[in-house]
Tab-separated table of C-alpha atoms in Angstrom:
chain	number	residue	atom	x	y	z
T	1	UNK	CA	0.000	0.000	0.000
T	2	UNK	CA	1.302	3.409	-1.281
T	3	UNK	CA	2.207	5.644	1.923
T	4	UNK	CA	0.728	8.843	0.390
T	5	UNK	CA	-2.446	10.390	1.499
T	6	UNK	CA	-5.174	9.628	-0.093
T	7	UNK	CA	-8.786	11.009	-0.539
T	8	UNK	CA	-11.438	8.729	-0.388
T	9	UNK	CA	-15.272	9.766	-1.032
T	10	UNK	CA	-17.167	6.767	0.412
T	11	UNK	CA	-14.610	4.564	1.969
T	12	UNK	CA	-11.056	3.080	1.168
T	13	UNK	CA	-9.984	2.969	-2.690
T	14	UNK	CA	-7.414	0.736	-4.170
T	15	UNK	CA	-5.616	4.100	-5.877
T	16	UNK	CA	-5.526	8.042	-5.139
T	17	UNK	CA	-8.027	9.991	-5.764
T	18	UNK	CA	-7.985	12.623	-8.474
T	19	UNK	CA	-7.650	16.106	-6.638
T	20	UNK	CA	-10.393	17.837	-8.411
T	21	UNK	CA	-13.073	14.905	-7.984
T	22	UNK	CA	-12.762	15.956	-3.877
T	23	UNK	CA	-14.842	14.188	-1.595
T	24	UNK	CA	-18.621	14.480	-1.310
T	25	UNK	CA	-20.424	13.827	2.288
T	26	UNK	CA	-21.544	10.726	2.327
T	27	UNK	CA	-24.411	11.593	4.359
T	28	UNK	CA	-24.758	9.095	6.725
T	29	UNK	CA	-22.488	7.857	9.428
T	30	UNK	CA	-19.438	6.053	7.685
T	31	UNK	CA	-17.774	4.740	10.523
T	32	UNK	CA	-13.882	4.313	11.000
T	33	UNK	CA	-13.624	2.304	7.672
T	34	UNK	CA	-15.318	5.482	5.769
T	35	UNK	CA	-12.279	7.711	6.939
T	36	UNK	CA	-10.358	9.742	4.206
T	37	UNK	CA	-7.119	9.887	5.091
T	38	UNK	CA	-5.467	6.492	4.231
T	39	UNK	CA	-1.853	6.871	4.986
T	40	UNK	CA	0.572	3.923	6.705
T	41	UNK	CA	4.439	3.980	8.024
T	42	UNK	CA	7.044	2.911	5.816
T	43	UNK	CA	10.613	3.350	5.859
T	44	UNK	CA	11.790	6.376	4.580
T	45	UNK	CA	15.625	6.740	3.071
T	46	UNK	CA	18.670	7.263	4.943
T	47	UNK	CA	22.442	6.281	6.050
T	48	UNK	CA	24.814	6.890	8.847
T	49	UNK	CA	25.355	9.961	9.613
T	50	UNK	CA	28.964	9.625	10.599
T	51	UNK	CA	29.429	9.285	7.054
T	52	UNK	CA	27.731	11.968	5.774
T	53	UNK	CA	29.272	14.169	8.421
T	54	UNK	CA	32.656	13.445	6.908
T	55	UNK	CA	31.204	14.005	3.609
T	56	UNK	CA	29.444	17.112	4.756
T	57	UNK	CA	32.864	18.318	6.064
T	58	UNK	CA	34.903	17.273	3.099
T	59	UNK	CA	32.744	19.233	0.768
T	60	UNK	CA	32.811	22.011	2.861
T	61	UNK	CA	36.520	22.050	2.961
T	62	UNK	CA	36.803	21.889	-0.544
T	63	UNK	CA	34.493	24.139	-1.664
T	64	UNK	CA	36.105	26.503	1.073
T	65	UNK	CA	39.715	26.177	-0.630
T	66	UNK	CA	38.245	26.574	-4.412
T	67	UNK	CA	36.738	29.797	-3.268
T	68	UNK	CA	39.853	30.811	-1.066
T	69	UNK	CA	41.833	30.100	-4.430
T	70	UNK	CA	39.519	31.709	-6.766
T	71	UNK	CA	39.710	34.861	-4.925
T	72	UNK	CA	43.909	35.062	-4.768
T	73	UNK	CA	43.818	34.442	-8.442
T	74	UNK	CA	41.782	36.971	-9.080
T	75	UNK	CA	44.213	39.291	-7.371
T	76	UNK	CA	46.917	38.804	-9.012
T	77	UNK	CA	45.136	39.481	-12.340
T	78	UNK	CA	44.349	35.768	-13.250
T	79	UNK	CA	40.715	34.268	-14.227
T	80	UNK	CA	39.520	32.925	-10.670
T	81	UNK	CA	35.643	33.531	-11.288
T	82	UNK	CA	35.564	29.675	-12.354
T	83	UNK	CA	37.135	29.104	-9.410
T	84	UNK	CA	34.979	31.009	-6.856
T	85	UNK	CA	31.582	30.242	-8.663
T	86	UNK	CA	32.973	26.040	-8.165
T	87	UNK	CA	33.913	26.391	-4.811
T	88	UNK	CA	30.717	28.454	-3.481
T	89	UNK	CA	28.434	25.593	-5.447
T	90	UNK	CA	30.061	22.925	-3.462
T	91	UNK	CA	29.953	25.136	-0.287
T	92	UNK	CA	26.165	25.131	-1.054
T	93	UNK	CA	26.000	21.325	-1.577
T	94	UNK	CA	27.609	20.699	2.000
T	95	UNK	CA	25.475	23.037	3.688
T	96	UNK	CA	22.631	21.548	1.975
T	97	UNK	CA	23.861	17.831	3.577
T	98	UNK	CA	24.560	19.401	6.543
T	99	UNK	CA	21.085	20.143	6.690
T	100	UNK	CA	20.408	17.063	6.136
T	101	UNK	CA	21.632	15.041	9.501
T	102	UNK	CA	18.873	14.712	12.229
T	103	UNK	CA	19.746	12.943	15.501
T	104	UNK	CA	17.384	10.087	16.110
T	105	UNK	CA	16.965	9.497	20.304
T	106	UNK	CA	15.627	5.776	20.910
T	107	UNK	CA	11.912	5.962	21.471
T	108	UNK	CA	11.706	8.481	19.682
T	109	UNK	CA	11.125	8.401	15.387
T	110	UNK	CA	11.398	11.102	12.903
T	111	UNK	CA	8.648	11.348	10.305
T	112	UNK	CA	9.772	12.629	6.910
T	113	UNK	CA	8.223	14.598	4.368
T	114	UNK	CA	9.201	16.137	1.054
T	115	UNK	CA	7.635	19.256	0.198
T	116	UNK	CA	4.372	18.324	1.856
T	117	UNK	CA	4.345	14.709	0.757
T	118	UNK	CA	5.235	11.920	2.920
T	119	UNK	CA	8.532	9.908	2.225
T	120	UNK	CA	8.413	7.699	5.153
T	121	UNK	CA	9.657	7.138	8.970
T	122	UNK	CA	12.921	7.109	10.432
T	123	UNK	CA	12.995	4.761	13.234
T	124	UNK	CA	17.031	3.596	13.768
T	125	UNK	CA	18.632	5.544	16.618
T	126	UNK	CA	21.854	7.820	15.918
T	127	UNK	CA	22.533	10.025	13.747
T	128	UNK	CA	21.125	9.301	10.349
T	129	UNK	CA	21.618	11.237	6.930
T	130	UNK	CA	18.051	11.828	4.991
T	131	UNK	CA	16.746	12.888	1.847
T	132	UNK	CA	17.911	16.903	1.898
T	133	UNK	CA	15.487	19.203	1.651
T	134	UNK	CA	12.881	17.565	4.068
T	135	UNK	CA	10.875	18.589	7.096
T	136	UNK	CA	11.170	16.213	9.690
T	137	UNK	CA	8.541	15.918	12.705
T	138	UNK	CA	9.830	13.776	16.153
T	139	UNK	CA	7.008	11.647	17.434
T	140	UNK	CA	7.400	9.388	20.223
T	141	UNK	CA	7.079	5.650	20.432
T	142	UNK	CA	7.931	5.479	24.158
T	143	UNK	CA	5.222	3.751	26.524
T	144	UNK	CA	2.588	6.935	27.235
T	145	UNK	CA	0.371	6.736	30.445
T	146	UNK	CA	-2.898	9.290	31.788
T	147	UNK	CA	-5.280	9.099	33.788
T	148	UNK	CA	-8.945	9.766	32.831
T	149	UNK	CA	-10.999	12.581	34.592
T	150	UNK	CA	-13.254	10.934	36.879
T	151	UNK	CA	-16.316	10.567	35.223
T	152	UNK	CA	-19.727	10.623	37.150
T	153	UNK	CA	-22.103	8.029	34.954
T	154	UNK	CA	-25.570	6.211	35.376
T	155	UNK	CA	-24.712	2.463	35.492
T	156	UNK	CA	-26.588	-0.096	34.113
T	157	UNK	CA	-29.012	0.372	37.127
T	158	UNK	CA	-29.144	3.751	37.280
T	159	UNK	CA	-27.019	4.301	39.861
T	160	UNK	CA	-24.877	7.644	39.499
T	161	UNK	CA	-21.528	6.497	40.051
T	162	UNK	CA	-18.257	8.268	39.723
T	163	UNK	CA	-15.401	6.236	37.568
T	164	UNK	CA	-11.569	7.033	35.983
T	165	UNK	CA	-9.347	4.590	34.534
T	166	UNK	CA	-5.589	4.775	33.816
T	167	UNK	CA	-4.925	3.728	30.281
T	168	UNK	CA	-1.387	2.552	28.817
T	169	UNK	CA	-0.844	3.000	25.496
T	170	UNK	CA	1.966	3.715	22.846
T	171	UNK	CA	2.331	4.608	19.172
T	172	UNK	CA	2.029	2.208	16.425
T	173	UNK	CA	1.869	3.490	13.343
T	174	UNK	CA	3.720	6.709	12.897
T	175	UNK	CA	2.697	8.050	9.694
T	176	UNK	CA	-1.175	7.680	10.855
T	177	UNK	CA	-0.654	9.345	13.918
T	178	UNK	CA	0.762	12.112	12.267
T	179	UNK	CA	-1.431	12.709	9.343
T	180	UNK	CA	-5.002	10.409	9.839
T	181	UNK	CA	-5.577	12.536	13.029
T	182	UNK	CA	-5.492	16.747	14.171
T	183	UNK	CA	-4.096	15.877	18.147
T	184	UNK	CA	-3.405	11.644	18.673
T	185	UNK	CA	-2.762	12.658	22.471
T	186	UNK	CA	-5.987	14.546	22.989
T	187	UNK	CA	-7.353	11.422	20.613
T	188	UNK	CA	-6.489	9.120	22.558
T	189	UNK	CA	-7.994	10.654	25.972
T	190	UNK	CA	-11.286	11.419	24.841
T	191	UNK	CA	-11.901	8.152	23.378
T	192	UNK	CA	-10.995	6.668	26.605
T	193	UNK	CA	-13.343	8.660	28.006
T	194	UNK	CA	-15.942	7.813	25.883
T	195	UNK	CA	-14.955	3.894	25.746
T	196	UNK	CA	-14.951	4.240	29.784
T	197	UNK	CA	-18.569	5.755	29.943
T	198	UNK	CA	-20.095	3.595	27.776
T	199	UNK	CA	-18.533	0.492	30.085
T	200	UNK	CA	-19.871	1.930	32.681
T	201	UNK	CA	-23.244	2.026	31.766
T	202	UNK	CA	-23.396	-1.370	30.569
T	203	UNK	CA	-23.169	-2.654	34.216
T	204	UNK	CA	-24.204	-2.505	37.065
T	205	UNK	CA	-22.038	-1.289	39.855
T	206	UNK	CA	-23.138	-3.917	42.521
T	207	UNK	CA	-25.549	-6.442	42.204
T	208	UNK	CA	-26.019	-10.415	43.264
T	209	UNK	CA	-27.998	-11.302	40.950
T	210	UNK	CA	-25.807	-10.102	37.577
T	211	UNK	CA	-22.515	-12.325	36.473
T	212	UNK	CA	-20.677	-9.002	35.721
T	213	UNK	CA	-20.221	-5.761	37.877
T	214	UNK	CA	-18.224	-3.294	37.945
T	215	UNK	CA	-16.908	-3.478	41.801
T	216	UNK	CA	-16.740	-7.580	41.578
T	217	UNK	CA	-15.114	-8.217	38.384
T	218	UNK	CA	-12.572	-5.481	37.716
T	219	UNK	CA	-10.192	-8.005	35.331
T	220	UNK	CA	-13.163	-8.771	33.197
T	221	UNK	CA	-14.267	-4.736	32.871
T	222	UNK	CA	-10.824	-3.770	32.377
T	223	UNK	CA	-10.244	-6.595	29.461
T	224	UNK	CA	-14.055	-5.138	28.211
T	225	UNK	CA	-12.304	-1.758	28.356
T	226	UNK	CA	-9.314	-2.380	26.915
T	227	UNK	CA	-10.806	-4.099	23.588
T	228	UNK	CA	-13.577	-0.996	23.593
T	229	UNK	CA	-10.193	1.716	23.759
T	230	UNK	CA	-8.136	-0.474	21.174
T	231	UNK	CA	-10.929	-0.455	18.871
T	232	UNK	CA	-11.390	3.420	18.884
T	233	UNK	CA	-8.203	4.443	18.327
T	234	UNK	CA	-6.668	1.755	16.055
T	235	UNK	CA	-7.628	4.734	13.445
T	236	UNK	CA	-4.913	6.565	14.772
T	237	UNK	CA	-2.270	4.317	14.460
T	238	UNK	CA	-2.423	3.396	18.421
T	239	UNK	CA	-2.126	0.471	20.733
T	240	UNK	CA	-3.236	-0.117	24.212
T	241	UNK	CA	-1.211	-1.924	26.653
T	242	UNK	CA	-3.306	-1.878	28.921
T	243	UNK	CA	-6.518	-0.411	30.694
T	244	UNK	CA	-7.088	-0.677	34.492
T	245	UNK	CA	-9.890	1.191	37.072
T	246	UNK	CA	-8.446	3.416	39.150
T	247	UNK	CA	-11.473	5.163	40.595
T	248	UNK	CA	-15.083	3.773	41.111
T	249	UNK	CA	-17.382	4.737	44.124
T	250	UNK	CA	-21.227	5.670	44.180
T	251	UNK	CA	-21.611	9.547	43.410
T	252	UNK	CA	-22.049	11.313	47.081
T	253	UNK	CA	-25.687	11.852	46.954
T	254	UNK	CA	-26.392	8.500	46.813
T	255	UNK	CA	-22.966	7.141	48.584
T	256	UNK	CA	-24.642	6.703	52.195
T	257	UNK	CA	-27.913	5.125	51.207
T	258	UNK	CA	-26.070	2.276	49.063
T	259	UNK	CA	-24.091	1.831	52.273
T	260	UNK	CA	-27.104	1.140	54.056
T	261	UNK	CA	-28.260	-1.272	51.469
T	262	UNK	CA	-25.057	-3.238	51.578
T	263	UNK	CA	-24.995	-3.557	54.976
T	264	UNK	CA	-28.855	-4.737	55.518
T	265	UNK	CA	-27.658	-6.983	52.545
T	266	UNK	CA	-24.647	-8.352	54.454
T	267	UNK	CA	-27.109	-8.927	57.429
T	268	UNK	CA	-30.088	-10.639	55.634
T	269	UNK	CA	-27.217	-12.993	54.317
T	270	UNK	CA	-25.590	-13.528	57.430
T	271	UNK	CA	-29.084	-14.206	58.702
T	272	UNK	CA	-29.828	-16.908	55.949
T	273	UNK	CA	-26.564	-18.779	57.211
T	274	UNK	CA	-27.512	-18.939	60.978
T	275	UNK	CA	-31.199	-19.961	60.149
T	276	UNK	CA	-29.514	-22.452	57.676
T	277	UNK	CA	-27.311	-23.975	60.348
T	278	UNK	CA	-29.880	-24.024	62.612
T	279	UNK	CA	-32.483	-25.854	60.856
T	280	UNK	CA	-29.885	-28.381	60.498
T	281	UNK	CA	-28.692	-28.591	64.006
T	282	UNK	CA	-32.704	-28.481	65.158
T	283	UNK	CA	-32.616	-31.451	62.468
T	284	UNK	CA	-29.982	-33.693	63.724
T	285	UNK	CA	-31.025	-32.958	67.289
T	286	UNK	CA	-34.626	-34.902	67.040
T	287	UNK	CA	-33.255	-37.705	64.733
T	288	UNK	CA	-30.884	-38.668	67.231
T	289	UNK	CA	-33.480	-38.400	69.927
T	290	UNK	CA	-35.616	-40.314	68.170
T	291	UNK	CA	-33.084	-42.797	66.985
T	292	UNK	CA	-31.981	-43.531	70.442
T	293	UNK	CA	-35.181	-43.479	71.964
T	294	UNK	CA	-34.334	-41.372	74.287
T	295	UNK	CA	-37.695	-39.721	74.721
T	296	UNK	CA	-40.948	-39.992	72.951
T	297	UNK	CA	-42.733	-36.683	72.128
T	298	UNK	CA	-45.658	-35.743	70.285
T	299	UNK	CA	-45.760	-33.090	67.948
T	300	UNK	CA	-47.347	-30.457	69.933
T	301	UNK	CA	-44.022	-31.012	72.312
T	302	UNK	CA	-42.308	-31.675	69.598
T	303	UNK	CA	-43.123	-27.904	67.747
T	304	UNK	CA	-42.502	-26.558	71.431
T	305	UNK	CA	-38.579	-28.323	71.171
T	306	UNK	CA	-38.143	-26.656	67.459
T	307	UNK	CA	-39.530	-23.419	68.826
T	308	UNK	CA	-37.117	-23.592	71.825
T	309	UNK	CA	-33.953	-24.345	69.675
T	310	UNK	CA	-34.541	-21.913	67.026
T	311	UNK	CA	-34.909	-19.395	69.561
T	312	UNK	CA	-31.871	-20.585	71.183
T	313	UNK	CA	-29.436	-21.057	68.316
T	314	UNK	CA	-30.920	-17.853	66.164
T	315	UNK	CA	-30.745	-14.925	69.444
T	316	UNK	CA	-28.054	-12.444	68.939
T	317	UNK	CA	-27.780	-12.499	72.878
T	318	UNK	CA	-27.013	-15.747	74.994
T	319	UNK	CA	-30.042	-17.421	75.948
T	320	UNK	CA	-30.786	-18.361	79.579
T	321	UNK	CA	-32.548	-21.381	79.825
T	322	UNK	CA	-35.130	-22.852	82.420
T	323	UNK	CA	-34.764	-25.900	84.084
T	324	UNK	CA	-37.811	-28.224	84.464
T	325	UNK	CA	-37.649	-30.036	87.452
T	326	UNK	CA	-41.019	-31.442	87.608
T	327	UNK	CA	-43.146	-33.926	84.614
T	328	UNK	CA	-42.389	-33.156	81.166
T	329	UNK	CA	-46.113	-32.693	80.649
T	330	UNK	CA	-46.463	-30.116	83.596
């Protein structure tokens, strides 16, 4: 695929685009395929620079001496002109070279372009030599981190909650983060912005009966995330390393009445247990009774033993019990 920009009026073409056809609206939503620019990294010319500097210098040197020559001849009444015009040209040509060497830090790239059009990206460290008469733009392939704003969302049951996430992300494609979009750092933030809200309010912050929330299964939202970020801004030239939740919490108005649900929550399950248990231990208690024949009731005495060991085993407080000393029937 040519690295050159291309227009495209409905979508992506197999060649450019003649200039004066433009592009007309398509006038409906075209989606991230339907984008104009179609640009991609290649490699764009270029050699040590070590040599070129000794080029650079050589030429300058020479052309220095021609002119230097040139001018002593023409002093003493000789033709130097040749001379001094030869000598200034190839003063010229090593400046131009000169001009030519760009120091290339690693993690960092230099993308090229001639006169407007793109050539292609330098990524080698060092000093490099490039096509003369270039502009050059440094854009970073180092490991970028942010943090979102915190965003204060409805979640899935429209809970106001407030959210941020800290997303990790680098650059992938040079030549389209240059040229497919105006800013790829501000890009990249309000997409994740937008990827994070729309998380959000696909579930529910906290809730039993749902597989997915947002407070109980942060690997799975943050994997959600991740894909929803990656997706956005692969039309940059971007890749995300990685997405995690760094803020989540119930928006204040709200924050002490969810409280208050959690914990009656928490107590109506704790509750379940110790009714649980206890049925069981009520359970056991009259089989063995009955197994070993210890004592024979019937079942209004036998409702009055349930009623007595429920109480028993479900008070919050100890229980103090009363001794019968007389007939079991009295």
């Amino acid at each position: 695929m040519s690295g050159d920009t291309q227009l495209r009026p409905d979508g992506p073409t197999d060649g450019p685009t003649d200039e004066s056809e433009g592009g007309a609206p398509a006038g409906r939503p075209v989606g991230h395929e339907g984008t104009r620019v179609d640009v991609t990294e290649r490699m764009a010319w270029s050699v040590d620079g070590f040599a070129g500097l000794a080029v650079t210098l050589l030429l300058l040197g020479l052309g220095s001496w021609l002119t230097v020559l040139g001018i002593i001849d023409a002093d003493a009444g000789e033709g130097g002109v040749g001379l001094i015009l030869g000598g200034l040209a190839i003063a010229v040509l090593g400046l131009l070279l000169s001009a030519s060497l760009a120091i290339v830090a690693p993690g960092q790239t230099r993308v090229v372009q001639f006169f407007g059009r793109y050539v292609g990206t330098v990524r080698r460290p060092g000093l490099r030599m490039l096509v003369p008469l270039t502009t050059r733009r440094n854009v970073s392939v180092r490991v970028h981190n942010f943090e979102t704003n915190e965003l204060k969302v409805n979640d899935a049951d429209g809970n106001p909650i407030n959210i941020a996430a800290i997303v990790v992300w680098q650059v992938a494609d040079t030549a389209r983060a240059t040229f497919a979009v105006e800013d790829y750092e501000d890009f990249v933030a309000v997409q994740a912005e937008s990827a994070l809200r729309h998380v959000a309010m696909s579930h529910p912050y906290d809730n039993a009966a749902t597989e997915v929330t947002l407070r109980g299964d942060t690997e799975v939202i943050s994997s959600e995330l991740a894909a929803e970020v990656a997706a956005l801004i692969a039309l940059a030239g971007l890749e995300v390393i990685e997405v995690r939740i760094s803020a989540l919490a119930y928006a204040p108005e709200i924050a002490q009445a969810m409280l208050q649900r959690q914990q009656a929550s928490a107590v109506i399950a704790a509750r379940e247990k110790i009714v649980e248990g206890a049925v069981g231990m009520v359970e056991s208690a009259l089989g063995q009774l009955e197994e070993k024949d210890i004592v024979d009731l019937d079942p209004e005495r036998r409702a009055a033993m349930v009623s007595n060991l429920l109480v028993v085993l479900c008070s919050e407080r100890g229980t103090t019990p009363v001794v019968n000393t007389g007939s079991l029937y009295t």
